[in-house]
Amino acid sequence: MTVTVRFLPDDVTITAEAGEPMLAVAQRAGITIPTGCLMGSCHACEVELGDGTPVCSCISSIPPSSEEVTINLYSDPLW
Ligand code: FES
């Protein structure tokens, strides 16, 4: 299943396969997501999905969706 993925705030849109690792898709789109542990515990890589759900991108993959998936790399002032 092909999913359209949109990265904010850079507003880069790319197509990906459902289940592809989020970091790999971001890299292909030329987006750098800051990472640390790569194990889902430090939250350095946290991004927000279109519905506002925070996820650790290092352990997440592209969800199957018939609609565009938005991945928001908000910059957390606490970091
Ligand atoms: S890199 Fe540490 S939670 Fe993702």
XYZ file of N, CA and C and ligand atoms in Angstrom:
241
model
N 0.852 -1.190 0.000
C 0.000 0.000 0.000
C 0.890 1.243 0.000
N 0.618 2.111 -0.924
C 1.406 3.344 -1.008
C 0.707 4.454 -0.243
N 1.471 5.133 0.578
C 0.927 6.189 1.424
C 1.660 7.490 1.104
N 0.908 8.549 1.011
C 1.524 9.860 0.840
C 1.870 10.420 2.214
N 3.118 10.764 2.389
C 3.581 11.245 3.685
C 4.023 12.692 3.535
N 3.544 13.514 4.439
C 3.897 14.926 4.387
C 4.638 15.314 5.662
N 5.825 15.851 5.504
C 6.623 16.271 6.653
C 6.466 17.771 6.873
N 6.133 18.132 8.095
C 6.049 19.532 8.489
C 7.162 19.789 9.504
N 7.660 20.996 9.687
C 7.213 22.231 9.044
C 7.847 22.483 7.686
N 8.700 21.579 7.196
C 9.361 21.829 5.921
C 8.420 21.696 4.739
N 7.287 21.031 4.970
C 6.284 20.822 3.941
C 6.855 20.057 2.749
N 7.415 18.902 3.035
C 7.947 18.014 2.011
C 7.016 16.815 1.918
N 6.569 16.512 0.705
C 5.668 15.386 0.524
C 6.373 14.304 -0.274
N 6.199 13.065 0.161
C 6.880 11.943 -0.468
C 5.939 10.749 -0.373
N 6.101 9.795 -1.267
C 5.303 8.591 -1.130
C 6.142 7.505 -0.489
N 5.482 6.687 0.296
C 6.161 5.615 1.021
C 5.243 4.405 1.029
N 5.819 3.289 1.393
C 5.027 2.083 1.579
C 4.591 2.014 3.037
N 3.358 1.588 3.259
C 2.906 1.367 4.631
C 3.837 0.351 5.276
N 4.275 0.640 6.483
C 5.166 -0.261 7.182
C 6.628 0.093 7.035
N 6.944 1.024 6.139
C 8.339 1.462 6.023
C 8.758 2.180 7.296
N 9.995 2.009 7.732
C 10.450 2.728 8.923
C 10.389 4.239 8.697
N 9.876 4.927 9.688
C 9.692 6.366 9.554
C 11.007 7.093 9.292
N 12.063 6.673 9.963
C 13.345 7.354 9.788
C 13.877 7.197 8.368
N 13.637 6.029 7.785
C 14.119 5.789 6.434
C 13.369 6.668 5.435
N 12.086 6.832 5.662
C 11.285 7.668 4.768
C 11.711 9.127 4.904
N 11.937 9.545 6.141
C 12.372 10.920 6.376
C 13.701 11.183 5.674
N 14.597 10.215 5.789
C 15.914 10.377 5.171
C 15.788 10.515 3.654
N 14.910 9.691 3.082
C 14.704 9.750 1.639
C 14.118 11.092 1.225
N 13.333 11.679 2.117
C 12.727 12.968 1.822
C 13.694 14.120 2.081
N 14.874 13.789 2.599
C 15.845 14.828 2.908
C 15.585 15.500 4.235
N 14.813 14.831 5.077
C 14.467 15.377 6.386
C 15.339 14.688 7.431
N 15.921 15.461 8.292
C 16.714 14.887 9.375
C 15.914 14.938 10.664
N 15.636 13.786 11.219
C 14.980 13.720 12.514
C 16.062 13.455 13.550
N 16.168 14.316 14.547
C 17.191 14.075 15.568
C 16.909 12.781 16.313
N 17.937 11.995 16.527
C 17.749 10.728 17.223
C 18.793 10.580 18.318
N 18.508 9.693 19.227
C 19.449 9.403 20.300
C 19.614 7.905 20.445
N 18.766 7.333 21.263
C 18.933 5.929 21.638
C 18.537 4.943 20.539
N 17.622 5.356 19.667
C 17.067 4.472 18.633
C 16.363 3.254 19.217
N 15.942 3.357 20.445
C 15.276 2.235 21.100
C 13.923 2.612 21.678
N 13.495 3.831 21.439
C 12.184 4.221 21.919
C 12.142 4.681 23.354
N 13.303 5.005 23.928
C 13.252 5.413 25.334
C 13.638 6.861 25.600
N 14.413 7.500 24.709
C 14.865 8.858 25.052
C 13.952 9.953 24.524
N 13.138 9.646 23.535
C 12.170 10.590 22.953
C 12.818 11.754 22.216
N 14.103 11.657 21.908
C 14.745 12.709 21.120
C 14.126 12.785 19.735
N 13.645 11.665 19.271
C 13.161 11.550 17.895
C 11.654 11.758 17.800
N 11.054 12.235 18.863
C 9.601 12.292 18.895
C 9.041 13.244 17.825
N 8.040 12.767 17.134
C 7.326 13.579 16.151
C 5.837 13.452 16.454
N 5.073 14.287 15.786
C 3.638 14.264 16.027
C 2.918 13.897 14.739
N 2.000 12.965 14.852
C 1.199 12.616 13.685
C 0.116 13.687 13.470
N -0.529 13.592 12.338
C -1.508 14.608 11.973
C -2.602 14.792 13.005
N -2.939 13.746 13.727
C -3.993 13.869 14.724
C -3.444 14.281 16.088
N -2.156 14.615 16.130
C -1.583 15.108 17.371
C -0.988 14.030 18.253
N -0.973 12.790 17.771
C -0.400 11.705 18.563
C 1.117 11.780 18.518
N 1.790 11.900 19.654
C 3.246 11.888 19.633
C 3.766 10.459 19.498
N 4.722 10.261 18.610
C 5.318 8.938 18.451
C 6.830 9.093 18.385
N 7.540 8.061 18.808
C 8.987 8.025 18.647
C 9.267 7.494 17.250
N 9.818 8.352 16.392
C 9.963 7.959 14.992
C 10.940 6.804 14.819
N 11.874 6.627 15.758
C 12.879 5.575 15.587
C 12.274 4.180 15.673
N 11.137 4.055 16.333
C 10.532 2.729 16.450
C 9.174 2.688 15.763
N 8.906 3.679 14.911
C 7.608 3.742 14.251
C 7.766 3.521 12.765
N 6.706 3.030 12.183
C 6.698 2.907 10.741
C 5.485 3.653 10.203
N 5.453 3.758 8.895
C 4.376 4.511 8.257
C 3.073 3.728 8.425
N 2.062 4.340 9.025
C 0.801 3.628 9.213
C 0.069 3.496 7.891
N -0.610 2.367 7.686
C -1.400 2.233 6.470
C -2.549 3.224 6.516
N -2.668 4.021 5.494
C -3.712 5.037 5.482
C -4.078 5.346 4.045
N -5.342 5.504 3.803
C -5.760 5.854 2.449
C -5.586 7.344 2.236
N -5.391 8.056 3.319
C -5.206 9.493 3.201
C -3.756 9.842 3.466
N -3.449 11.098 3.262
C -2.116 11.582 3.505
C -1.774 11.473 4.990
N -0.573 11.032 5.280
C -0.107 10.975 6.662
C 0.781 12.186 6.907
N 0.478 12.923 7.946
C 1.288 14.093 8.276
C 2.211 13.763 9.439
N 3.470 14.083 9.282
C 4.450 13.895 10.356
C 5.040 15.251 10.687
N 4.778 15.696 11.885
C 5.151 17.039 12.289
C 6.374 17.019 13.197
N 7.468 17.605 12.705
C 8.682 17.667 13.508
C 8.680 18.982 14.280
N 7.800 19.077 15.209
C 7.781 20.321 15.991
C 9.068 20.391 16.786
N 9.535 21.611 17.024
C 10.723 21.704 17.871
C 10.278 21.979 19.296
N 10.567 21.039 20.132
C 10.173 21.125 21.520
C 11.139 22.057 22.254
N 10.634 23.150 22.816
C 11.531 24.105 23.475
C 12.264 23.510 24.669
N 11.768 22.386 25.168
C 12.421 21.765 26.311
C 13.659 20.982 25.910
N 13.850 20.810 24.615
C 15.043 20.090 24.188
C 16.134 21.100 23.869
S 15.959 7.901 19.399
Fe 15.504 7.632 21.529
S 13.355 7.319 21.519
Fe 13.871 7.426 19.429
